[in-house]
Amino acid sequence: MSQGYGPGDLNPPGQGQPSYPPPPPSYGPPPGGGYGGYGGTEPAGLYMGHRLANWPQRVGAYLIDFLAVAVPVAIAIGLSGGGNNRGGGAVSSLLYLIGFGVWIYNRWIQQGRTGQSWGKRALGLKLLRMDNGQPIGGGLAFVRDILHNLDSLPCWIGLLWPLWDARRQTFADKILSTVVIAD
């Protein structure tokens, strides 16, 4: 064995151990929370420390929203005589438009801005984006309502999906990465 610096020696004489740069920081989930407030260590049924809304709560909120539209539409149908009477045509048309306007305001504008439609507010629920915990905005609220058509295929399974899903999401929620929390 030779002493000194040669082709098999890693350190020149008198240099000691080589210094290497420190290892890079860890890029795993933050301690105690997982990504976006769910996952890893977050218990099932929670999102960012909030309880996820259960299926009966979500159905109840939708029924309240539906009733807000059903009242003017029912009056319009009554005025038109079930379609046989043409005397209330202008008023019936106006009531149909009011019903549609109520739906747009409540489900797309109000829910998009605040995360709460009237039904969600009444039951203490809130619709949020999973990536940042903020309301989804009017455009995505509109798209979400359109995507709920996928929930009805096949046999309404997408609307029942929150019954067994860990994040209690419908198919529309999964596509848009949204969750409904119970405040």
PDB file of N, CA and C in Angstrom, residues 54-139:
ATOM      1  N   ASN A  54     -72.016  15.732   3.587  1.00  0.00           N
ATOM      2  CA  ASN A  54     -72.497  14.391   3.275  1.00  0.00           C
ATOM      3  C   ASN A  54     -73.581  14.466   2.205  1.00  0.00           C
ATOM      4  N   TRP A  55     -73.988  13.324   1.718  1.00  0.00           N
ATOM      5  CA  TRP A  55     -74.920  13.249   0.603  1.00  0.00           C
ATOM      6  C   TRP A  55     -76.282  13.846   0.935  1.00  0.00           C
ATOM      7  N   PRO A  56     -76.906  13.531   2.080  1.00  0.00           N
ATOM      8  CA  PRO A  56     -78.205  14.158   2.376  1.00  0.00           C
ATOM      9  C   PRO A  56     -78.125  15.688   2.459  1.00  0.00           C
ATOM     10  N   GLN A  57     -77.031  16.229   2.970  1.00  0.00           N
ATOM     11  CA  GLN A  57     -76.877  17.685   3.010  1.00  0.00           C
ATOM     12  C   GLN A  57     -76.831  18.271   1.597  1.00  0.00           C
ATOM     13  N   ARG A  58     -76.090  17.612   0.723  1.00  0.00           N
ATOM     14  CA  ARG A  58     -75.967  18.104  -0.652  1.00  0.00           C
ATOM     15  C   ARG A  58     -77.296  18.031  -1.388  1.00  0.00           C
ATOM     16  N   VAL A  59     -78.032  16.936  -1.186  1.00  0.00           N
ATOM     17  CA  VAL A  59     -79.347  16.802  -1.832  1.00  0.00           C
ATOM     18  C   VAL A  59     -80.296  17.873  -1.291  1.00  0.00           C
ATOM     19  N   GLY A  60     -80.279  18.095   0.025  1.00  0.00           N
ATOM     20  CA  GLY A  60     -81.138  19.117   0.616  1.00  0.00           C
ATOM     21  C   GLY A  60     -80.854  20.500   0.057  1.00  0.00           C
ATOM     22  N   ALA A  61     -79.571  20.846  -0.107  1.00  0.00           N
ATOM     23  CA  ALA A  61     -79.203  22.145  -0.662  1.00  0.00           C
ATOM     24  C   ALA A  61     -79.696  22.273  -2.098  1.00  0.00           C
ATOM     25  N   TYR A  62     -79.578  21.207  -2.877  1.00  0.00           N
ATOM     26  CA  TYR A  62     -80.051  21.256  -4.261  1.00  0.00           C
ATOM     27  C   TYR A  62     -81.568  21.421  -4.312  1.00  0.00           C
ATOM     28  N   LEU A  63     -82.283  20.731  -3.428  1.00  0.00           N
ATOM     29  CA  LEU A  63     -83.748  20.848  -3.417  1.00  0.00           C
ATOM     30  C   LEU A  63     -84.188  22.272  -3.077  1.00  0.00           C
ATOM     31  N   ILE A  64     -83.493  22.926  -2.159  1.00  0.00           N
ATOM     32  CA  ILE A  64     -83.808  24.327  -1.849  1.00  0.00           C
ATOM     33  C   ILE A  64     -83.577  25.201  -3.082  1.00  0.00           C
ATOM     34  N   ASP A  65     -82.454  24.990  -3.772  1.00  0.00           N
ATOM     35  CA  ASP A  65     -82.175  25.746  -4.992  1.00  0.00           C
ATOM     36  C   ASP A  65     -83.242  25.479  -6.053  1.00  0.00           C
ATOM     37  N   PHE A  66     -83.648  24.227  -6.172  1.00  0.00           N
ATOM     38  CA  PHE A  66     -84.660  23.852  -7.159  1.00  0.00           C
ATOM     39  C   PHE A  66     -86.001  24.510  -6.840  1.00  0.00           C
ATOM     40  N   LEU A  67     -86.368  24.528  -5.566  1.00  0.00           N
ATOM     41  CA  LEU A  67     -87.642  25.136  -5.177  1.00  0.00           C
ATOM     42  C   LEU A  67     -87.682  26.627  -5.487  1.00  0.00           C
ATOM     43  N   ALA A  68     -86.551  27.304  -5.375  1.00  0.00           N
ATOM     44  CA  ALA A  68     -86.495  28.730  -5.690  1.00  0.00           C
ATOM     45  C   ALA A  68     -86.861  28.987  -7.145  1.00  0.00           C
ATOM     46  N   VAL A  69     -86.574  28.028  -8.013  1.00  0.00           N
ATOM     47  CA  VAL A  69     -86.924  28.145  -9.429  1.00  0.00           C
ATOM     48  C   VAL A  69     -88.303  27.559  -9.702  1.00  0.00           C
ATOM     49  N   ALA A  70     -88.657  26.526  -8.973  1.00  0.00           N
ATOM     50  CA  ALA A  70     -89.924  25.829  -9.217  1.00  0.00           C
ATOM     51  C   ALA A  70     -91.140  26.707  -8.924  1.00  0.00           C
ATOM     52  N   VAL A  71     -91.037  27.616  -7.967  1.00  0.00           N
ATOM     53  CA  VAL A  71     -92.195  28.452  -7.612  1.00  0.00           C
ATOM     54  C   VAL A  71     -92.638  29.323  -8.789  1.00  0.00           C
ATOM     55  N   PRO A  72     -91.769  30.153  -9.390  1.00  0.00           N
ATOM     56  CA  PRO A  72     -92.256  30.941 -10.526  1.00  0.00           C
ATOM     57  C   PRO A  72     -92.659  30.084 -11.727  1.00  0.00           C
ATOM     58  N   VAL A  73     -91.991  28.967 -11.933  1.00  0.00           N
ATOM     59  CA  VAL A  73     -92.352  28.090 -13.056  1.00  0.00           C
ATOM     60  C   VAL A  73     -93.717  27.453 -12.804  1.00  0.00           C
ATOM     61  N   ALA A  74     -93.988  27.037 -11.570  1.00  0.00           N
ATOM     62  CA  ALA A  74     -95.297  26.450 -11.241  1.00  0.00           C
ATOM     63  C   ALA A  74     -96.413  27.472 -11.424  1.00  0.00           C
ATOM     64  N   ILE A  75     -96.163  28.718 -11.029  1.00  0.00           N
ATOM     65  CA  ILE A  75     -97.163  29.766 -11.238  1.00  0.00           C
ATOM     66  C   ILE A  75     -97.386  29.987 -12.724  1.00  0.00           C
ATOM     67  N   ALA A  76     -96.316  29.973 -13.516  1.00  0.00           N
ATOM     68  CA  ALA A  76     -96.441  30.141 -14.970  1.00  0.00           C
ATOM     69  C   ALA A  76     -97.270  29.021 -15.571  1.00  0.00           C
ATOM     70  N   ILE A  77     -97.041  27.795 -15.118  1.00  0.00           N
ATOM     71  CA  ILE A  77     -97.823  26.661 -15.635  1.00  0.00           C
ATOM     72  C   ILE A  77     -99.279  26.813 -15.239  1.00  0.00           C
ATOM     73  N   GLY A  78     -99.537  27.252 -14.007  1.00  0.00           N
ATOM     74  CA  GLY A  78    -100.913  27.457 -13.552  1.00  0.00           C
ATOM     75  C   GLY A  78    -101.616  28.543 -14.344  1.00  0.00           C
ATOM     76  N   LEU A  79    -100.913  29.627 -14.649  1.00  0.00           N
ATOM     77  CA  LEU A  79    -101.520  30.712 -15.420  1.00  0.00           C
ATOM     78  C   LEU A  79    -101.820  30.313 -16.853  1.00  0.00           C
ATOM     79  N   SER A  80    -100.984  29.461 -17.397  1.00  0.00           N
ATOM     80  CA  SER A  80    -101.198  29.057 -18.786  1.00  0.00           C
ATOM     81  C   SER A  80    -102.193  27.909 -18.892  1.00  0.00           C
ATOM     82  N   GLY A  81    -102.702  27.442 -17.753  1.00  0.00           N
ATOM     83  CA  GLY A  81    -103.689  26.359 -17.780  1.00  0.00           C
ATOM     84  C   GLY A  81    -103.095  25.048 -18.242  1.00  0.00           C
ATOM     85  N   GLY A  82    -101.849  24.816 -17.917  1.00  0.00           N
ATOM     86  CA  GLY A  82    -101.204  23.566 -18.308  1.00  0.00           C
ATOM     87  C   GLY A  82    -100.912  23.508 -19.786  1.00  0.00           C
ATOM     88  N   GLY A  83    -100.901  24.667 -20.444  1.00  0.00           N
ATOM     89  CA  GLY A  83    -100.581  24.697 -21.866  1.00  0.00           C
ATOM     90  C   GLY A  83    -101.805  24.825 -22.743  1.00  0.00           C
ATOM     91  N   ASN A  84    -103.006  24.709 -22.178  1.00  0.00           N
ATOM     92  CA  ASN A  84    -104.236  24.786 -22.973  1.00  0.00           C
ATOM     93  C   ASN A  84    -104.770  26.200 -23.077  1.00  0.00           C
ATOM     94  N   ASN A  85    -104.486  27.061 -22.121  1.00  0.00           N
ATOM     95  CA  ASN A  85    -105.008  28.416 -22.083  1.00  0.00           C
ATOM     96  C   ASN A  85    -103.936  29.375 -22.566  1.00  0.00           C
ATOM     97  N   ARG A  86    -104.263  30.183 -23.561  1.00  0.00           N
ATOM     98  CA  ARG A  86    -103.284  31.122 -24.101  1.00  0.00           C
ATOM     99  C   ARG A  86    -103.444  32.519 -23.520  1.00  0.00           C
ATOM    100  N   GLY A  87    -104.373  32.707 -22.602  1.00  0.00           N
ATOM    101  CA  GLY A  87    -104.631  34.033 -22.037  1.00  0.00           C
ATOM    102  C   GLY A  87    -103.492  34.556 -21.203  1.00  0.00           C
ATOM    103  N   GLY A  88    -102.793  33.726 -20.480  1.00  0.00           N
ATOM    104  CA  GLY A  88    -101.702  34.175 -19.620  1.00  0.00           C
ATOM    105  C   GLY A  88    -100.352  34.008 -20.264  1.00  0.00           C
ATOM    106  N   GLY A  89    -100.268  34.015 -21.570  1.00  0.00           N
ATOM    107  CA  GLY A  89     -99.018  33.739 -22.279  1.00  0.00           C
ATOM    108  C   GLY A  89     -97.894  34.679 -21.954  1.00  0.00           C
ATOM    109  N   ALA A  90     -98.145  35.979 -21.934  1.00  0.00           N
ATOM    110  CA  ALA A  90     -97.082  36.953 -21.681  1.00  0.00           C
ATOM    111  C   ALA A  90     -96.590  36.843 -20.234  1.00  0.00           C
ATOM    112  N   VAL A  91     -97.541  36.736 -19.299  1.00  0.00           N
ATOM    113  CA  VAL A  91     -97.161  36.630 -17.894  1.00  0.00           C
ATOM    114  C   VAL A  91     -96.436  35.313 -17.648  1.00  0.00           C
ATOM    115  N   SER A  92     -96.919  34.234 -18.251  1.00  0.00           N
ATOM    116  CA  SER A  92     -96.268  32.929 -18.100  1.00  0.00           C
ATOM    117  C   SER A  92     -94.848  32.963 -18.640  1.00  0.00           C
ATOM    118  N   SER A  93     -94.666  33.569 -19.798  1.00  0.00           N
ATOM    119  CA  SER A  93     -93.319  33.673 -20.376  1.00  0.00           C
ATOM    120  C   SER A  93     -92.401  34.466 -19.467  1.00  0.00           C
ATOM    121  N   LEU A  94     -92.929  35.555 -18.897  1.00  0.00           N
ATOM    122  CA  LEU A  94     -92.141  36.362 -17.975  1.00  0.00           C
ATOM    123  C   LEU A  94     -91.752  35.549 -16.742  1.00  0.00           C
ATOM    124  N   LEU A  95     -92.671  34.762 -16.215  1.00  0.00           N
ATOM    125  CA  LEU A  95     -92.370  33.943 -15.037  1.00  0.00           C
ATOM    126  C   LEU A  95     -91.339  32.856 -15.351  1.00  0.00           C
ATOM    127  N   TYR A  96     -91.405  32.277 -16.563  1.00  0.00           N
ATOM    128  CA  TYR A  96     -90.371  31.316 -16.966  1.00  0.00           C
ATOM    129  C   TYR A  96     -88.996  31.993 -17.002  1.00  0.00           C
ATOM    130  N   LEU A  97     -88.963  33.208 -17.560  1.00  0.00           N
ATOM    131  CA  LEU A  97     -87.696  33.944 -17.608  1.00  0.00           C
ATOM    132  C   LEU A  97     -87.203  34.297 -16.209  1.00  0.00           C
ATOM    133  N   ILE A  98     -88.121  34.644 -15.320  1.00  0.00           N
ATOM    134  CA  ILE A  98     -87.736  34.932 -13.937  1.00  0.00           C
ATOM    135  C   ILE A  98     -87.128  33.682 -13.296  1.00  0.00           C
ATOM    136  N   GLY A  99     -87.764  32.541 -13.517  1.00  0.00           N
ATOM    137  CA  GLY A  99     -87.230  31.285 -12.976  1.00  0.00           C
ATOM    138  C   GLY A  99     -85.826  31.002 -13.484  1.00  0.00           C
ATOM    139  N   PHE A 100     -85.610  31.208 -14.776  1.00  0.00           N
ATOM    140  CA  PHE A 100     -84.292  30.984 -15.355  1.00  0.00           C
ATOM    141  C   PHE A 100     -83.287  31.990 -14.793  1.00  0.00           C
ATOM    142  N   GLY A 101     -83.711  33.251 -14.646  1.00  0.00           N
ATOM    143  CA  GLY A 101     -82.836  34.274 -14.077  1.00  0.00           C
ATOM    144  C   GLY A 101     -82.457  33.967 -12.637  1.00  0.00           C
ATOM    145  N   VAL A 102     -83.415  33.449 -11.864  1.00  0.00           N
ATOM    146  CA  VAL A 102     -83.136  33.055 -10.479  1.00  0.00           C
ATOM    147  C   VAL A 102     -82.083  31.951 -10.463  1.00  0.00           C
ATOM    148  N   TRP A 103     -82.210  30.979 -11.360  1.00  0.00           N
ATOM    149  CA  TRP A 103     -81.239  29.888 -11.435  1.00  0.00           C
ATOM    150  C   TRP A 103     -79.842  30.429 -11.764  1.00  0.00           C
ATOM    151  N   ILE A 104     -79.769  31.299 -12.766  1.00  0.00           N
ATOM    152  CA  ILE A 104     -78.474  31.868 -13.161  1.00  0.00           C
ATOM    153  C   ILE A 104     -77.851  32.619 -11.995  1.00  0.00           C
ATOM    154  N   TYR A 105     -78.627  33.480 -11.352  1.00  0.00           N
ATOM    155  CA  TYR A 105     -78.075  34.265 -10.251  1.00  0.00           C
ATOM    156  C   TYR A 105     -77.641  33.373  -9.087  1.00  0.00           C
ATOM    157  N   ASN A 106     -78.520  32.469  -8.684  1.00  0.00           N
ATOM    158  CA  ASN A 106     -78.264  31.659  -7.500  1.00  0.00           C
ATOM    159  C   ASN A 106     -77.154  30.637  -7.714  1.00  0.00           C
ATOM    160  N   ARG A 107     -77.229  29.878  -8.788  1.00  0.00           N
ATOM    161  CA  ARG A 107     -76.315  28.753  -8.988  1.00  0.00           C
ATOM    162  C   ARG A 107     -74.992  29.159  -9.628  1.00  0.00           C
ATOM    163  N   TRP A 108     -74.994  30.153 -10.491  1.00  0.00           N
ATOM    164  CA  TRP A 108     -73.778  30.476 -11.211  1.00  0.00           C
ATOM    165  C   TRP A 108     -73.095  31.717 -10.655  1.00  0.00           C
ATOM    166  N   ILE A 109     -73.842  32.794 -10.457  1.00  0.00           N
ATOM    167  CA  ILE A 109     -73.217  34.025  -9.986  1.00  0.00           C
ATOM    168  C   ILE A 109     -72.942  33.952  -8.477  1.00  0.00           C
ATOM    169  N   GLN A 110     -74.005  33.748  -7.695  1.00  0.00           N
ATOM    170  CA  GLN A 110     -73.859  33.728  -6.233  1.00  0.00           C
ATOM    171  C   GLN A 110     -72.941  32.596  -5.764  1.00  0.00           C
ATOM    172  N   GLN A 111     -73.196  31.381  -6.230  1.00  0.00           N
ATOM    173  CA  GLN A 111     -72.372  30.247  -5.817  1.00  0.00           C
ATOM    174  C   GLN A 111     -70.948  30.386  -6.340  1.00  0.00           C
ATOM    175  N   GLY A 112     -70.791  30.935  -7.532  1.00  0.00           N
ATOM    176  CA  GLY A 112     -69.457  31.131  -8.077  1.00  0.00           C
ATOM    177  C   GLY A 112     -68.635  32.121  -7.269  1.00  0.00           C
ATOM    178  N   ARG A 113     -69.257  33.207  -6.818  1.00  0.00           N
ATOM    179  CA  ARG A 113     -68.543  34.239  -6.051  1.00  0.00           C
ATOM    180  C   ARG A 113     -68.242  33.823  -4.617  1.00  0.00           C
ATOM    181  N   THR A 114     -69.248  33.234  -3.954  1.00  0.00           N
ATOM    182  CA  THR A 114     -69.125  32.991  -2.511  1.00  0.00           C
ATOM    183  C   THR A 114     -68.940  31.519  -2.160  1.00  0.00           C
ATOM    184  N   GLY A 115     -69.200  30.630  -3.118  1.00  0.00           N
ATOM    185  CA  GLY A 115     -69.157  29.200  -2.835  1.00  0.00           C
ATOM    186  C   GLY A 115     -70.485  28.684  -2.287  1.00  0.00           C
ATOM    187  N   GLN A 116     -71.472  29.588  -2.146  1.00  0.00           N
ATOM    188  CA  GLN A 116     -72.744  29.192  -1.557  1.00  0.00           C
ATOM    189  C   GLN A 116     -73.922  29.670  -2.396  1.00  0.00           C
ATOM    190  N   SER A 117     -74.742  28.720  -2.821  1.00  0.00           N
ATOM    191  CA  SER A 117     -76.059  29.049  -3.358  1.00  0.00           C
ATOM    192  C   SER A 117     -76.975  29.254  -2.153  1.00  0.00           C
ATOM    193  N   TRP A 118     -78.240  29.599  -2.383  1.00  0.00           N
ATOM    194  CA  TRP A 118     -79.154  29.786  -1.257  1.00  0.00           C
ATOM    195  C   TRP A 118     -79.314  28.487  -0.469  1.00  0.00           C
ATOM    196  N   GLY A 119     -79.400  27.375  -1.165  1.00  0.00           N
ATOM    197  CA  GLY A 119     -79.531  26.086  -0.487  1.00  0.00           C
ATOM    198  C   GLY A 119     -78.299  25.730   0.324  1.00  0.00           C
ATOM    199  N   LYS A 120     -77.117  25.951  -0.250  1.00  0.00           N
ATOM    200  CA  LYS A 120     -75.878  25.670   0.482  1.00  0.00           C
ATOM    201  C   LYS A 120     -75.757  26.590   1.694  1.00  0.00           C
ATOM    202  N   ARG A 121     -76.143  27.852   1.534  1.00  0.00           N
ATOM    203  CA  ARG A 121     -76.072  28.773   2.669  1.00  0.00           C
ATOM    204  C   ARG A 121     -77.022  28.327   3.778  1.00  0.00           C
ATOM    205  N   ALA A 122     -78.235  27.915   3.408  1.00  0.00           N
ATOM    206  CA  ALA A 122     -79.221  27.492   4.404  1.00  0.00           C
ATOM    207  C   ALA A 122     -78.740  26.276   5.192  1.00  0.00           C
ATOM    208  N   LEU A 123     -77.963  25.404   4.551  1.00  0.00           N
ATOM    209  CA  LEU A 123     -77.488  24.186   5.216  1.00  0.00           C
ATOM    210  C   LEU A 123     -76.031  24.270   5.667  1.00  0.00           C
ATOM    211  N   GLY A 124     -75.416  25.441   5.523  1.00  0.00           N
ATOM    212  CA  GLY A 124     -74.049  25.627   5.997  1.00  0.00           C
ATOM    213  C   GLY A 124     -72.998  24.918   5.163  1.00  0.00           C
ATOM    214  N   LEU A 125     -73.213  24.845   3.845  1.00  0.00           N
ATOM    215  CA  LEU A 125     -72.267  24.183   2.944  1.00  0.00           C
ATOM    216  C   LEU A 125     -71.552  25.219   2.096  1.00  0.00           C
ATOM    217  N   LYS A 126     -70.424  24.810   1.531  1.00  0.00           N
ATOM    218  CA  LYS A 126     -69.674  25.711   0.661  1.00  0.00           C
ATOM    219  C   LYS A 126     -68.951  24.905  -0.405  1.00  0.00           C
ATOM    220  N   LEU A 127     -69.029  25.355  -1.655  1.00  0.00           N
ATOM    221  CA  LEU A 127     -68.354  24.736  -2.789  1.00  0.00           C
ATOM    222  C   LEU A 127     -67.002  25.430  -2.985  1.00  0.00           C
ATOM    223  N   LEU A 128     -65.909  24.640  -2.975  1.00  0.00           N
ATOM    224  CA  LEU A 128     -64.566  25.201  -3.066  1.00  0.00           C
ATOM    225  C   LEU A 128     -63.704  24.457  -4.082  1.00  0.00           C
ATOM    226  N   ARG A 129     -62.702  25.163  -4.590  1.00  0.00           N
ATOM    227  CA  ARG A 129     -61.673  24.530  -5.426  1.00  0.00           C
ATOM    228  C   ARG A 129     -60.738  23.767  -4.512  1.00  0.00           C
ATOM    229  N   MET A 130     -60.305  22.600  -4.940  1.00  0.00           N
ATOM    230  CA  MET A 130     -59.410  21.789  -4.111  1.00  0.00           C
ATOM    231  C   MET A 130     -57.997  22.353  -4.060  1.00  0.00           C
ATOM    232  N   ASP A 131     -57.546  23.021  -5.109  1.00  0.00           N
ATOM    233  CA  ASP A 131     -56.157  23.474  -5.128  1.00  0.00           C
ATOM    234  C   ASP A 131     -55.881  24.659  -4.213  1.00  0.00           C
ATOM    235  N   ASN A 132     -56.896  25.522  -3.981  1.00  0.00           N
ATOM    236  CA  ASN A 132     -56.618  26.691  -3.155  1.00  0.00           C
ATOM    237  C   ASN A 132     -57.691  26.993  -2.103  1.00  0.00           C
ATOM    238  N   GLY A 133     -58.773  26.222  -2.065  1.00  0.00           N
ATOM    239  CA  GLY A 133     -59.804  26.424  -1.062  1.00  0.00           C
ATOM    240  C   GLY A 133     -60.666  27.650  -1.280  1.00  0.00           C
ATOM    241  N   GLN A 134     -60.664  28.194  -2.490  1.00  0.00           N
ATOM    242  CA  GLN A 134     -61.445  29.394  -2.814  1.00  0.00           C
ATOM    243  C   GLN A 134     -62.687  29.023  -3.626  1.00  0.00           C
ATOM    244  N   PRO A 135     -63.715  29.910  -3.667  1.00  0.00           N
ATOM    245  CA  PRO A 135     -64.876  29.671  -4.536  1.00  0.00           C
ATOM    246  C   PRO A 135     -64.436  29.534  -5.994  1.00  0.00           C
ATOM    247  N   ILE A 136     -65.262  28.871  -6.788  1.00  0.00           N
ATOM    248  CA  ILE A 136     -64.838  28.489  -8.141  1.00  0.00           C
ATOM    249  C   ILE A 136     -65.081  29.539  -9.214  1.00  0.00           C
ATOM    250  N   GLY A 137     -65.872  30.558  -8.947  1.00  0.00           N
ATOM    251  CA  GLY A 137     -66.167  31.576  -9.949  1.00  0.00           C
ATOM    252  C   GLY A 137     -67.378  31.192 -10.777  1.00  0.00           C
ATOM    253  N   GLY A 138     -67.989  32.194 -11.389  1.00  0.00           N
ATOM    254  CA  GLY A 138     -69.220  31.995 -12.143  1.00  0.00           C
ATOM    255  C   GLY A 138     -69.083  31.068 -13.340  1.00  0.00           C
ATOM    256  N   GLY A 139     -67.987  31.199 -14.076  1.00  0.00           N
ATOM    257  CA  GLY A 139     -67.792  30.357 -15.265  1.00  0.00           C
ATOM    258  C   GLY A 139     -67.705  28.885 -14.921  1.00  0.00           C
TER     259      GLY A 139
END
